């Protein structure tokens, strides 16, 4: 936590944080307050304590906020790197009662499968243009395709200008519905193809039946992807059949599922895009994760003992505010050592869909380079 | 008439503007043929090119190369399949070339970074440069050999479907006073022109070309981009061009695509295309070829082998290797 003499909050304190002064202060600023590299989170209301929570799967990484004098204003100043993006909530405690709430002073929110979050965009963060709707960009189509073995439907993206006579690379997206809903995946593919950052490709968005089982090094799920899904898609769509033209994309446990599937079928999926993977391991100490993750721990421990080349290229990304950053930083050199071409990108963001969305361009364009390289306007 | 054989324009950003280029070329009276295959041969874009020609008081004669080749492939599945197989083969060669090139380029970079005295470094740096050029040369040769094998076995321009289209195109060109060749997808333009074997027909006409369209008319096509979403890519030789514009290798949109502060890489690039001159081209710029030498209204911006940017009033057609 830092407090600097020239900050707005210190000025308020120096001027005396009377209720009227606090009113004026709230009217005069947008929240959180961004002052150069410093960001000040502010909460006003009755409370015995207030924490700033930045979450990962329900385990709060919470930081205590400070009350300003005798007022009902709470604040916390953090130095955030340029272009940072943080999703957060406040935890307010009144007596024995605590509650997690959105930041009432910040209208920017984001929704994911765990609910709604307030969003703080640090100085310099801009939502990339290629994640936004652009009326000039042609839209691909999403087709519902029934999956084998009672696994529901996949949604299969075919690019604008799709031709049945031409073979396309294949990208299988795990947690497909969430990627479509929270990471704007369809829009992103449309835009990246239009910009020639990636080639026209076919993407299959698939969901797990039971995530904690399917995505934790499940042989059955890996077999489903490699032995049932890919052949079924090849029957129905014109797909390139070289491993280098076939990729897996997943985030969190989805990234674990992508890597373990490639490990079970080495050389079958040539490209892996692993975002904030839950690559928990215990060979340097006990894990505090749930027992349900034991199969992941066993896999990562084994992989650390004996790294193996399972694909040709792996793109790994993780937010620096993501509690999984250590695990991902540890995995990256192991993947390289095994002989795979690896690129690891850290972003000033957390474990969330918009971070994963914002990294899709660099990841996909490295794994599947588009014709921009061949295009001279 | 200006007596120019070719005018090369910089990249067309936003709206296409050809009037200045056509005025400089000043072709004899007659229609101006246009080849838009790399620029997305869709109606609105094609019309944009035609309108620019019309603005100069000339009648456009669209060659519709993309449509023609598509039609020929539709009528001749054997040719279409063989062409697809050729492309797959070329892609495989590219992957092998890239693997070799990446190590050669990296070796040159490492050697340049070591803190050693220059008299120690020099022979190793020269050997590293030779390794890069040898990788380029082998790729060029392999690429040319594969095309030649395809041409010899399939004789594409003698097959009825493609022959008909080629004859129609040549008839239009025979009537034309000049030809406009757009920028766009450099491999698509080169492959279509080569498939129709249009080099000789184009050679006799004044040409206005920009970016990719001009690159395919040079001796060798170099792919480059230092600002891809995932970072810089190593420059690669795509293959031979049609060799209608002698003595230069073109780097269009250099300001946007090249890291002009990276002198070592720029010098390496200039060396790889030698004895051709590495010529940079940005929006609004023009190059003129009068059949004997290259000039430019604002001077020609070239790269030296030491990575300097040099502006010259004119280039000779050829220079010693």
XYZ file of C-alpha atoms in Angstrom:
698
model
C 0.000 0.000 0.000
C 1.311 3.435 -0.802
C 0.127 6.879 0.109
C 1.625 9.837 -1.633
C 1.345 13.439 -0.619
C 0.026 14.565 -3.943
C -2.777 12.029 -4.189
C -6.447 12.997 -4.164
C -7.112 10.928 -1.073
C -4.327 12.664 0.889
C -5.656 16.029 -0.191
C -9.042 15.021 1.177
C -7.474 13.928 4.437
C -5.493 17.138 4.708
C -8.615 19.194 4.058
C -10.478 17.309 6.791
C -12.704 14.457 5.698
C -16.009 15.954 6.789
C -19.192 14.409 5.327
C -19.534 17.423 3.024
C -15.933 17.166 1.861
C -16.392 13.459 1.200
C -19.542 14.228 -0.832
C -17.599 16.690 -2.941
C -14.716 14.251 -3.294
C -17.045 11.527 -4.559
C -18.627 13.894 -7.061
C -15.282 15.104 -8.336
C -13.742 11.772 -9.268
C -14.266 8.600 -11.216
C -13.567 5.439 -9.262
C -11.235 3.767 -8.759
C -9.048 6.888 -8.981
C -6.131 6.513 -11.355
C -3.182 8.796 -10.700
C -0.247 7.807 -12.853
C 0.811 4.348 -11.752
C -1.324 4.563 -8.575
C -4.875 3.358 -8.339
C -6.999 4.163 -5.313
C -10.016 1.999 -4.548
C -12.647 3.763 -2.479
C -15.701 2.563 -0.564
C -18.066 4.717 1.388
C -20.503 3.241 3.848
C -21.048 1.748 7.236
C -18.484 -0.938 8.000
C -16.149 -2.235 10.690
C -13.687 -3.408 8.059
C -13.480 -3.423 4.283
C -11.309 -5.658 2.140
C -10.475 -5.489 -1.530
C -10.927 -8.966 -2.930
C -9.443 -10.246 -6.147
C -10.696 -13.783 -6.500
C -9.713 -17.144 -7.801
C -12.306 -19.887 -7.574
C -13.756 -18.559 -4.356
C -10.421 -18.206 -2.568
C -10.139 -14.509 -1.929
C -6.830 -12.768 -2.238
C -8.078 -9.938 -0.028
C -6.319 -6.798 1.075
C -7.401 -4.618 3.927
C -8.607 -1.106 3.176
C -7.932 1.840 5.453
C -10.530 4.111 6.993
C -9.923 7.782 6.265
C -9.801 9.473 9.659
C -13.128 9.277 11.416
C -15.109 9.290 8.187
C -17.092 6.461 6.623
C -14.695 6.430 3.637
C -12.386 3.451 3.124
C -9.540 3.380 0.661
C -6.599 1.381 -0.606
C -3.937 2.681 -2.989
C -2.059 0.190 -5.123
C 0.598 0.637 -7.734
C -0.609 -1.204 -10.799
C 1.539 -1.648 -13.890
C 0.478 0.203 -17.026
C -2.424 -1.328 -18.939
C -3.472 -3.398 -15.924
C -6.926 -4.827 -15.582
C -8.223 -6.067 -12.248
C -11.549 -7.700 -11.441
C -12.562 -7.253 -7.833
C -15.244 -6.990 -5.213
C -15.302 -5.422 -1.737
C -15.806 -7.490 1.381
C -17.631 -5.447 3.969
C -17.716 -6.577 7.601
C -20.257 -5.209 10.052
C -19.962 -6.971 13.378
C -19.841 -10.722 12.689
C -21.565 -10.321 9.345
C -19.546 -10.116 6.133
C -20.703 -9.694 2.563
C -19.045 -9.443 -0.848
C -20.331 -6.523 -2.856
C -19.618 -4.782 -6.139
C -17.933 -1.409 -6.001
C -20.910 0.981 -5.815
C -18.791 3.836 -7.198
C -17.592 1.973 -10.287
C -20.102 1.358 -13.078
C -17.738 -0.987 -14.984
C -18.573 -4.618 -14.402
C -17.967 -7.927 -16.065
C -19.841 -11.209 -15.817
C -18.407 -14.682 -15.838
C -19.656 -18.080 -14.790
C -19.025 -17.176 -11.140
C -21.067 -13.968 -11.205
C -20.554 -10.251 -11.687
C -17.339 -8.373 -10.824
C -16.263 -4.774 -10.700
C -13.499 -3.987 -13.155
C -10.623 -1.604 -12.610
C -8.785 -0.619 -15.729
C -5.362 0.793 -14.907
C -3.823 3.664 -16.836
C -3.276 2.708 -20.439
C -5.634 -0.268 -20.570
C -7.797 -0.215 -23.646
C -10.082 -2.971 -24.750
C -8.476 -4.216 -27.985
C -10.367 -3.186 -31.109
C -10.299 -6.721 -32.422
C -12.516 -7.818 -29.535
C -15.247 -5.379 -30.534
C -18.068 -5.680 -33.023
C -17.121 -4.121 -36.347
C -19.883 -3.683 -38.891
C -17.413 -4.022 -41.781
C -16.275 -7.479 -40.715
C -17.919 -10.575 -42.139
C -19.316 -13.011 -39.591
C -18.600 -16.697 -39.467
C -21.388 -19.146 -38.727
C -21.950 -21.321 -35.680
C -23.416 -24.756 -36.399
C -24.829 -27.033 -33.729
C -23.286 -30.451 -34.160
C -24.462 -33.397 -32.008
C -21.538 -35.064 -30.277
C -20.957 -38.775 -29.890
C -21.409 -40.558 -26.555
C -24.225 -38.345 -25.320
C -21.988 -35.357 -24.821
C -24.539 -32.863 -26.025
C -23.794 -30.525 -28.900
C -20.631 -28.817 -30.047
C -20.891 -25.453 -31.679
C -18.720 -25.396 -34.734
C -17.524 -22.108 -36.163
C -17.009 -21.874 -39.898
C -15.368 -18.668 -41.164
C -16.937 -16.131 -43.483
C -16.478 -17.217 -47.086
C -16.344 -20.870 -45.992
C -15.930 -23.237 -48.935
C -16.556 -26.958 -48.651
C -13.861 -27.659 -51.212
C -11.048 -26.142 -49.206
C -9.364 -27.711 -46.138
C -9.154 -25.677 -42.923
C -7.113 -25.875 -39.724
C -9.054 -27.008 -36.648
C -9.098 -25.399 -33.213
C -10.923 -27.235 -30.425
C -11.987 -24.871 -27.662
C -12.602 -26.381 -24.231
C -15.203 -24.669 -22.032
C -16.515 -23.597 -25.413
C -19.717 -21.976 -24.188
C -17.789 -19.796 -21.747
C -15.278 -18.775 -24.422
C -18.166 -17.756 -26.654
C -20.071 -15.981 -23.905
C -17.354 -14.357 -21.827
C -14.356 -14.112 -24.157
C -16.289 -13.055 -27.280
C -14.565 -15.917 -29.098
C -16.695 -15.788 -32.202
C -16.220 -12.057 -32.602
C -12.493 -12.432 -31.989
C -12.179 -15.134 -34.660
C -14.134 -13.001 -37.142
C -11.879 -10.014 -36.492
C -8.572 -11.883 -36.503
C -9.472 -13.610 -39.763
C -10.522 -10.289 -41.295
C -7.225 -8.705 -40.207
C -5.365 -11.714 -41.666
C -3.729 -12.301 -38.284
C -4.878 -15.912 -38.485
C -6.009 -17.982 -41.450
C -9.656 -18.862 -41.914
C -10.119 -21.815 -39.571
C -12.805 -24.047 -38.122
C -13.283 -23.939 -34.357
C -15.228 -26.498 -32.348
C -16.550 -25.180 -29.038
C -17.170 -28.037 -26.643
C -18.167 -28.250 -22.984
C -17.320 -30.824 -20.346
C -19.949 -33.148 -18.886
C -18.455 -32.785 -15.430
C -15.622 -30.301 -15.470
C -13.777 -31.426 -12.365
C -13.653 -34.976 -13.731
C -13.248 -34.352 -17.459
C -10.562 -31.715 -17.131
C -8.350 -33.348 -14.510
C -6.265 -35.693 -16.652
C -9.199 -37.892 -17.635
C -8.283 -40.652 -20.105
C -11.922 -40.896 -21.152
C -12.153 -37.214 -21.978
C -8.855 -37.263 -23.868
C -10.099 -40.246 -25.859
C -13.325 -38.418 -26.565
C -11.434 -35.463 -28.012
C -8.890 -37.416 -30.045
C -10.780 -40.530 -31.014
C -14.373 -39.374 -31.293
C -14.631 -35.625 -31.701
C -11.858 -35.081 -34.234
C -12.935 -37.997 -36.503
C -16.563 -36.839 -36.288
C -15.553 -33.293 -37.257
C -13.344 -34.587 -40.064
C -16.304 -36.468 -41.471
C -18.488 -33.420 -41.506
C -16.093 -30.540 -42.269
C -13.155 -30.122 -44.639
C -10.256 -30.206 -42.195
C -6.542 -30.352 -42.648
C -5.291 -33.553 -41.103
C -1.733 -32.633 -40.182
C -1.144 -32.296 -36.447
C 0.333 -28.836 -37.073
C -3.053 -27.712 -38.346
C -4.898 -28.957 -35.253
C -4.979 -27.108 -31.943
C -6.458 -27.218 -28.461
C -7.378 -24.137 -26.432
C -8.296 -24.101 -22.755
C -8.165 -21.907 -19.658
C -7.663 -22.901 -16.008
C -8.524 -26.589 -15.753
C -9.338 -26.424 -19.465
C -5.644 -25.744 -20.068
C -4.819 -28.793 -17.965
C -7.233 -30.844 -20.076
C -5.572 -29.560 -23.255
C -2.060 -30.433 -22.080
C -2.999 -33.841 -20.639
C -4.889 -34.733 -23.813
C -1.861 -33.822 -25.914
C 0.283 -35.850 -23.514
C -1.949 -38.901 -23.945
C -1.957 -38.409 -27.743
C 1.493 -37.019 -28.486
C 1.850 -35.590 -31.967
C -1.893 -35.563 -32.574
C -2.580 -31.971 -31.560
C 0.288 -29.871 -32.905
C -0.698 -26.559 -31.313
C -1.707 -25.838 -27.710
C -2.974 -22.545 -26.314
C -2.920 -22.828 -22.521
C -4.332 -19.885 -20.560
C -3.797 -19.577 -16.799
C -3.530 -23.338 -16.488
C -4.151 -24.885 -13.063
C -0.836 -26.743 -13.244
C -0.597 -27.498 -9.537
C 2.322 -29.572 -8.322
C 3.641 -30.711 -4.952
C 7.214 -31.802 -5.427
C 8.451 -28.752 -3.626
C 5.913 -28.802 -0.811
C 2.336 -29.711 0.058
C -0.559 -28.441 -2.023
C -3.399 -26.521 -0.469
C -5.766 -27.418 -3.297
C -8.793 -29.627 -3.047
C -8.295 -33.428 -3.294
C -10.327 -33.294 -6.471
C -7.231 -31.841 -8.101
C -5.042 -34.792 -7.104
C -5.016 -36.198 -10.647
C -3.706 -32.835 -11.856
C -1.046 -32.755 -9.154
C 0.012 -36.290 -10.036
C 0.222 -35.402 -13.708
C 2.193 -32.194 -13.214
C 4.554 -33.879 -10.755
C 5.171 -36.646 -13.284
C 5.604 -34.142 -16.110
C 8.118 -32.190 -14.040
C 10.129 -35.365 -13.515
C 10.001 -36.280 -17.169
C 9.025 -33.468 -19.548
C 7.934 -34.818 -22.887
C 7.373 -33.281 -26.304
C 3.669 -33.613 -26.983
C 3.039 -30.884 -29.572
C 5.106 -28.667 -31.826
C 4.107 -25.267 -30.431
C 2.696 -24.240 -27.074
C 1.508 -20.759 -26.235
C 1.203 -20.216 -22.502
C -0.295 -17.131 -20.903
C -1.071 -16.100 -17.355
C -1.975 -12.918 -15.528
C 0.524 -11.584 -13.021
C -2.300 -11.144 -10.496
C -3.407 -14.717 -11.020
C -2.528 -16.989 -8.065
C -1.508 -19.558 -10.691
C 1.305 -17.384 -12.037
C 3.949 -19.366 -10.132
C 2.717 -22.678 -11.548
C 2.712 -21.295 -15.083
C 6.126 -19.674 -14.747
C 7.429 -23.005 -13.533
C 5.883 -24.982 -16.364
C 7.083 -22.814 -19.259
C 10.792 -23.811 -19.160
C 9.857 -27.479 -18.737
C 7.785 -27.381 -21.888
C 10.694 -25.754 -23.719
C 13.149 -28.307 -22.415
C 11.065 -31.077 -23.906
C 11.787 -29.743 -27.398
C 8.554 -27.875 -28.041
C 8.556 -24.318 -29.311
C 7.124 -22.373 -26.394
C 6.030 -18.816 -25.960
C 5.003 -17.589 -22.507
C 3.244 -14.273 -22.060
C 2.471 -12.644 -18.732
C -0.216 -10.003 -18.678
C -1.076 -7.336 -16.092
C -4.390 -9.032 -15.381
C -5.914 -11.834 -13.348
C -7.656 -15.169 -13.688
C -10.569 -14.043 -15.781
C -12.204 -14.302 -19.172
C -11.353 -10.858 -20.392
C -7.677 -11.515 -19.784
C -8.004 -14.722 -21.779
C -9.908 -12.882 -24.487
C -7.244 -10.165 -24.694
C -4.465 -12.732 -25.153
C -6.180 -14.607 -27.996
C -4.699 -12.485 -30.752
C -1.064 -12.975 -29.794
C -1.610 -16.641 -28.977
C -3.643 -17.654 -31.989
C -1.574 -15.638 -34.449
C 1.604 -17.302 -33.202
C 0.117 -20.783 -33.326
C -1.753 -20.262 -36.577
C 0.018 -17.464 -38.463
C -2.291 -15.759 -40.906
C -1.687 -14.388 -44.378
C -0.883 -10.872 -43.128
C 2.722 -11.951 -43.690
C 1.930 -12.420 -47.384
C -0.234 -9.365 -47.767
C 1.232 -6.063 -48.988
C -1.447 -3.438 -49.304
C 4.376 9.797 -73.406
C 6.892 9.685 -70.579
C 8.899 6.797 -71.944
C 8.652 5.028 -68.590
C 8.335 1.257 -68.684
C 7.071 0.981 -65.138
C 5.826 3.074 -62.271
C 5.822 1.473 -58.852
C 3.593 3.017 -56.210
C 3.766 2.808 -52.451
C 1.074 1.052 -50.445
C -2.488 2.171 -50.985
C -3.867 3.015 -47.580
C -7.571 3.756 -47.364
C -8.810 4.741 -50.815
C -6.859 3.671 -53.874
C -5.235 6.553 -55.753
C -3.744 5.772 -59.142
C -4.143 8.964 -61.060
C -0.695 10.332 -60.206
C 0.912 7.036 -61.137
C -0.929 6.748 -64.438
C -0.036 10.361 -65.253
C 3.631 9.610 -64.579
C 3.514 6.465 -66.690
C 1.710 8.374 -69.429
C 1.027 5.330 -71.596
C 0.119 5.580 -75.284
C -3.586 5.872 -76.149
C -5.657 2.777 -75.477
C -7.303 0.752 -72.770
C -5.591 0.017 -69.484
C -5.815 -3.594 -68.403
C -6.019 -4.341 -64.684
C -5.082 -7.326 -62.580
C -6.773 -7.237 -59.183
C -6.430 -10.880 -58.165
C -4.421 -10.253 -55.011
C -6.571 -7.378 -53.826
C -9.755 -9.376 -53.352
C -11.301 -9.603 -56.743
C -14.697 -8.529 -55.542
C -16.920 -6.231 -57.524
C -16.626 -3.112 -55.311
C -12.841 -3.285 -55.060
C -12.437 -3.982 -58.749
C -14.693 -1.069 -59.552
C -12.527 1.155 -57.380
C -9.517 0.336 -59.547
C -11.539 0.762 -62.739
C -12.828 4.152 -61.571
C -9.283 5.359 -60.969
C -8.405 4.353 -64.531
C -11.533 6.102 -65.832
C -10.573 9.274 -63.951
C -7.547 9.452 -66.245
C -9.797 9.329 -69.293
C -8.924 5.711 -70.029
C -11.116 2.683 -70.466
C -10.337 -0.118 -68.011
C -10.031 -3.690 -69.225
C -10.307 -5.993 -66.199
C -8.441 -9.245 -66.721
C -10.283 -11.119 -63.942
C -7.418 -13.508 -63.465
C -8.827 -15.027 -60.273
C -12.175 -15.819 -61.848
C -10.489 -17.263 -64.895
C -8.199 -19.565 -62.971
C -11.125 -20.638 -60.772
C -13.101 -21.485 -63.895
C -10.192 -23.392 -65.397
C -9.726 -25.385 -62.197
C -13.475 -26.169 -62.157
C -13.282 -27.511 -65.688
C -10.060 -29.410 -65.114
C -10.035 -31.232 -61.742
C -6.736 -32.914 -62.551
C -5.037 -29.553 -62.937
C -6.733 -28.217 -59.828
C -5.607 -31.208 -57.776
C -2.086 -31.090 -59.106
C -1.891 -27.366 -58.332
C -3.148 -27.992 -54.802
C -0.541 -30.733 -54.392
C 2.115 -28.330 -55.621
C 1.031 -25.771 -53.030
C 1.136 -28.389 -50.265
C 4.603 -29.386 -51.425
C 5.750 -25.767 -51.415
C 4.388 -25.355 -47.896
C 6.368 -28.374 -46.764
C 9.493 -26.884 -48.359
C 8.806 -23.587 -46.630
C 8.664 -25.313 -43.260
C 11.998 -26.988 -43.905
C 13.540 -23.756 -45.150
C 12.208 -21.919 -42.117
C 13.694 -24.480 -39.736
C 17.086 -24.137 -41.391
C 16.873 -20.378 -41.679
C 15.902 -19.836 -38.052
C 19.121 -21.433 -36.827
C 21.247 -19.643 -39.391
C 19.752 -16.239 -38.490
C 20.071 -16.957 -34.798
C 23.733 -17.927 -35.236
C 24.409 -14.646 -37.023
C 22.681 -12.755 -34.234
C 24.598 -14.541 -31.484
C 27.893 -13.927 -33.250
C 27.074 -10.237 -33.553
C 26.377 -10.007 -29.812
C 29.525 -11.629 -28.479
C 32.052 -9.306 -26.913
C 35.067 -10.223 -29.012
C 37.447 -8.251 -31.150
C 36.314 -7.652 -34.678
C 39.173 -9.503 -36.312
C 38.008 -12.634 -34.466
C 34.369 -12.040 -35.227
C 34.670 -11.193 -38.912
C 35.277 -14.676 -40.365
C 32.523 -16.181 -38.231
C 30.105 -13.414 -39.121
C 30.887 -13.957 -42.798
C 30.328 -17.691 -42.455
C 27.032 -17.062 -40.667
C 25.947 -14.699 -43.454
C 26.893 -17.310 -46.028
C 24.806 -19.896 -44.208
C 21.770 -17.623 -44.406
C 22.332 -16.907 -48.087
C 22.862 -20.576 -48.800
C 19.529 -21.380 -47.122
C 17.870 -18.681 -49.254
C 19.552 -19.913 -52.418
C 18.580 -23.527 -51.850
C 14.992 -22.520 -51.148
C 14.862 -20.432 -54.322
C 16.226 -23.346 -56.323
C 13.897 -25.900 -54.753
C 10.942 -23.622 -55.305
C 11.827 -23.050 -58.947
C 12.454 -26.755 -59.523
C 9.071 -27.738 -58.106
C 7.287 -25.233 -60.307
C 9.238 -26.420 -63.300
C 8.367 -30.030 -62.574
C 4.705 -29.099 -62.285
C 4.878 -27.129 -65.530
C 6.648 -29.901 -67.403
C 4.345 -32.651 -66.203
C 1.031 -30.835 -66.411
C 1.724 -28.298 -69.148
C -1.021 -26.144 -67.603
C -1.069 -23.458 -70.274
C -1.642 -26.118 -72.957
C -4.659 -27.675 -71.252
C -7.929 -26.647 -72.891
C -9.540 -24.901 -69.891
C -6.579 -22.764 -68.954
C -5.417 -22.282 -72.548
C -8.753 -20.662 -73.430
C -8.485 -18.258 -70.489
C -4.853 -17.489 -71.242
C -5.629 -16.704 -74.875
C -8.438 -14.346 -73.873
C -6.173 -12.561 -71.397
C -3.424 -12.249 -73.990
C -5.917 -10.830 -76.483
C -6.946 -8.151 -73.998
C -3.310 -7.391 -73.228
C -2.484 -7.208 -76.939
C -5.050 -4.421 -77.256
C -4.038 -2.630 -74.075
C -1.772 0.377 -73.772
C -0.672 -0.467 -70.228
C -1.455 -2.728 -67.334
C -2.215 -2.002 -63.680
C -1.284 -4.603 -61.105
C -2.686 -4.150 -57.610
C -1.112 -4.942 -54.265
C -2.533 -7.588 -51.966
C -1.692 -11.235 -51.452
C 1.720 -11.632 -53.005
C 1.645 -15.425 -53.336
C -1.791 -15.418 -54.951
C -0.728 -12.825 -57.529
C 2.504 -14.592 -58.343
C 0.913 -18.060 -58.550
C -1.878 -16.924 -60.864
C 0.432 -14.999 -63.181
C 2.833 -17.882 -63.296
C 0.080 -20.435 -63.910
C -1.137 -18.428 -66.900
C 2.468 -17.786 -67.969
C 1.758 -14.121 -68.483
C 5.346 -12.925 -68.093
C 6.023 -12.479 -71.833
C 2.702 -10.685 -72.450
C 3.326 -8.302 -69.546
C 6.907 -7.652 -70.554
C 5.914 -5.679 -73.646
C 3.559 -3.284 -71.793
C 4.142 -0.289 -69.554
C 3.178 -1.340 -66.032
C 1.779 0.487 -63.045
C 2.046 -1.717 -59.971
C 1.970 -1.267 -56.265
C 3.238 -3.219 -53.267
C 2.619 -6.962 -53.754
C 1.879 -6.436 -57.447
C 5.278 -4.824 -57.916
C 7.062 -7.375 -55.716
C 6.034 -10.237 -58.023
C 7.552 -8.399 -60.984
C 11.008 -8.313 -59.391
C 13.556 -11.137 -59.441
C 12.852 -12.481 -55.963
C 10.012 -11.939 -53.540
C 11.028 -11.310 -49.933
C 8.469 -11.668 -47.148
C 9.020 -9.492 -44.112
C 7.127 -8.122 -41.121
C 8.664 -6.958 -37.869
C 5.347 -6.008 -36.340
C 3.176 -9.089 -36.371
C 0.860 -9.471 -33.382
C 3.306 -11.931 -31.838
C 6.434 -9.948 -32.728
C 8.933 -9.814 -35.562
C 9.148 -12.594 -38.108
C 12.377 -13.552 -39.806
C 12.412 -12.295 -43.401
C 12.038 -15.167 -45.854
C 12.363 -15.544 -49.577
C 9.021 -16.628 -51.002
C 10.559 -17.570 -54.334
C 11.395 -16.139 -57.719
C 9.272 -13.396 -59.176
C 8.730 -12.687 -62.868
C 11.969 -10.679 -63.214
C 10.322 -7.888 -65.214
C 11.595 -5.144 -62.914
C 15.358 -5.614 -62.702
C 17.878 -4.819 -60.038
C 15.640 -4.211 -57.048
C 14.039 -6.101 -54.182
C 11.018 -4.224 -52.904
C 10.051 -3.583 -49.309
C 6.655 -1.857 -49.437
C 5.109 -0.330 -46.344
C 8.576 -0.339 -44.828
C 7.717 2.288 -42.240
C 4.883 0.172 -40.880
C 6.429 -3.269 -41.318
C 10.160 -2.897 -40.680
C 11.979 -1.986 -37.497
C 14.136 0.723 -39.016
C 16.158 1.049 -35.816
C 17.460 -2.506 -36.019
C 20.457 -1.800 -38.208
C 22.001 -5.230 -37.880
C 18.881 -6.962 -39.219
C 18.422 -4.355 -41.929
C 21.993 -4.836 -43.078
C 21.519 -8.582 -43.083
C 18.386 -8.166 -45.184
C 20.146 -5.921 -47.706
C 22.929 -8.480 -47.996
C 20.490 -11.312 -48.599
C 18.920 -9.647 -51.625
C 22.227 -8.426 -53.139
C 23.153 -7.805 -55.893
C 19.642 -6.366 -56.106
C 19.114 -3.115 -54.254
C 16.842 -3.270 -51.219
C 14.392 -0.446 -51.949
C 11.905 0.806 -49.365
C 8.541 2.108 -50.361
C 5.974 3.917 -48.259
C 2.551 5.458 -48.909
C 2.632 8.276 -51.450
C 6.020 7.313 -52.888
C 6.782 6.365 -56.492
C 9.590 4.620 -58.330
C 10.156 4.990 -62.043
C 11.805 2.518 -64.411
C 12.696 3.807 -67.855
C 14.152 0.557 -69.144
C 17.691 1.566 -68.189
C 17.648 2.962 -64.687
C 15.532 3.468 -61.601
C 14.674 6.951 -60.403
C 12.202 8.393 -57.944
C 10.724 11.875 -57.631
C 11.852 12.058 -54.015
C 14.924 9.840 -54.374
C 15.180 6.107 -53.845
C 15.464 4.942 -50.276
C 17.737 1.938 -50.166
C 19.261 -0.171 -47.435
C 22.980 -0.715 -47.301
C 24.629 -3.877 -46.033
C 25.634 -1.997 -42.916
C 22.001 -1.277 -42.192
C 22.059 2.380 -43.177
C 19.178 3.981 -44.964
C 20.498 5.795 -48.007
C 18.599 8.038 -50.391
C 19.955 7.935 -53.929
C 18.884 10.013 -56.930
C 18.974 6.983 -59.213
C 20.001 3.346 -59.337
C 21.640 1.646 -62.249
C 19.764 -1.352 -63.648
C 22.337 -3.836 -62.467
C 25.164 -3.817 -60.007
C 27.971 -6.208 -59.401
C 27.449 -8.878 -56.756
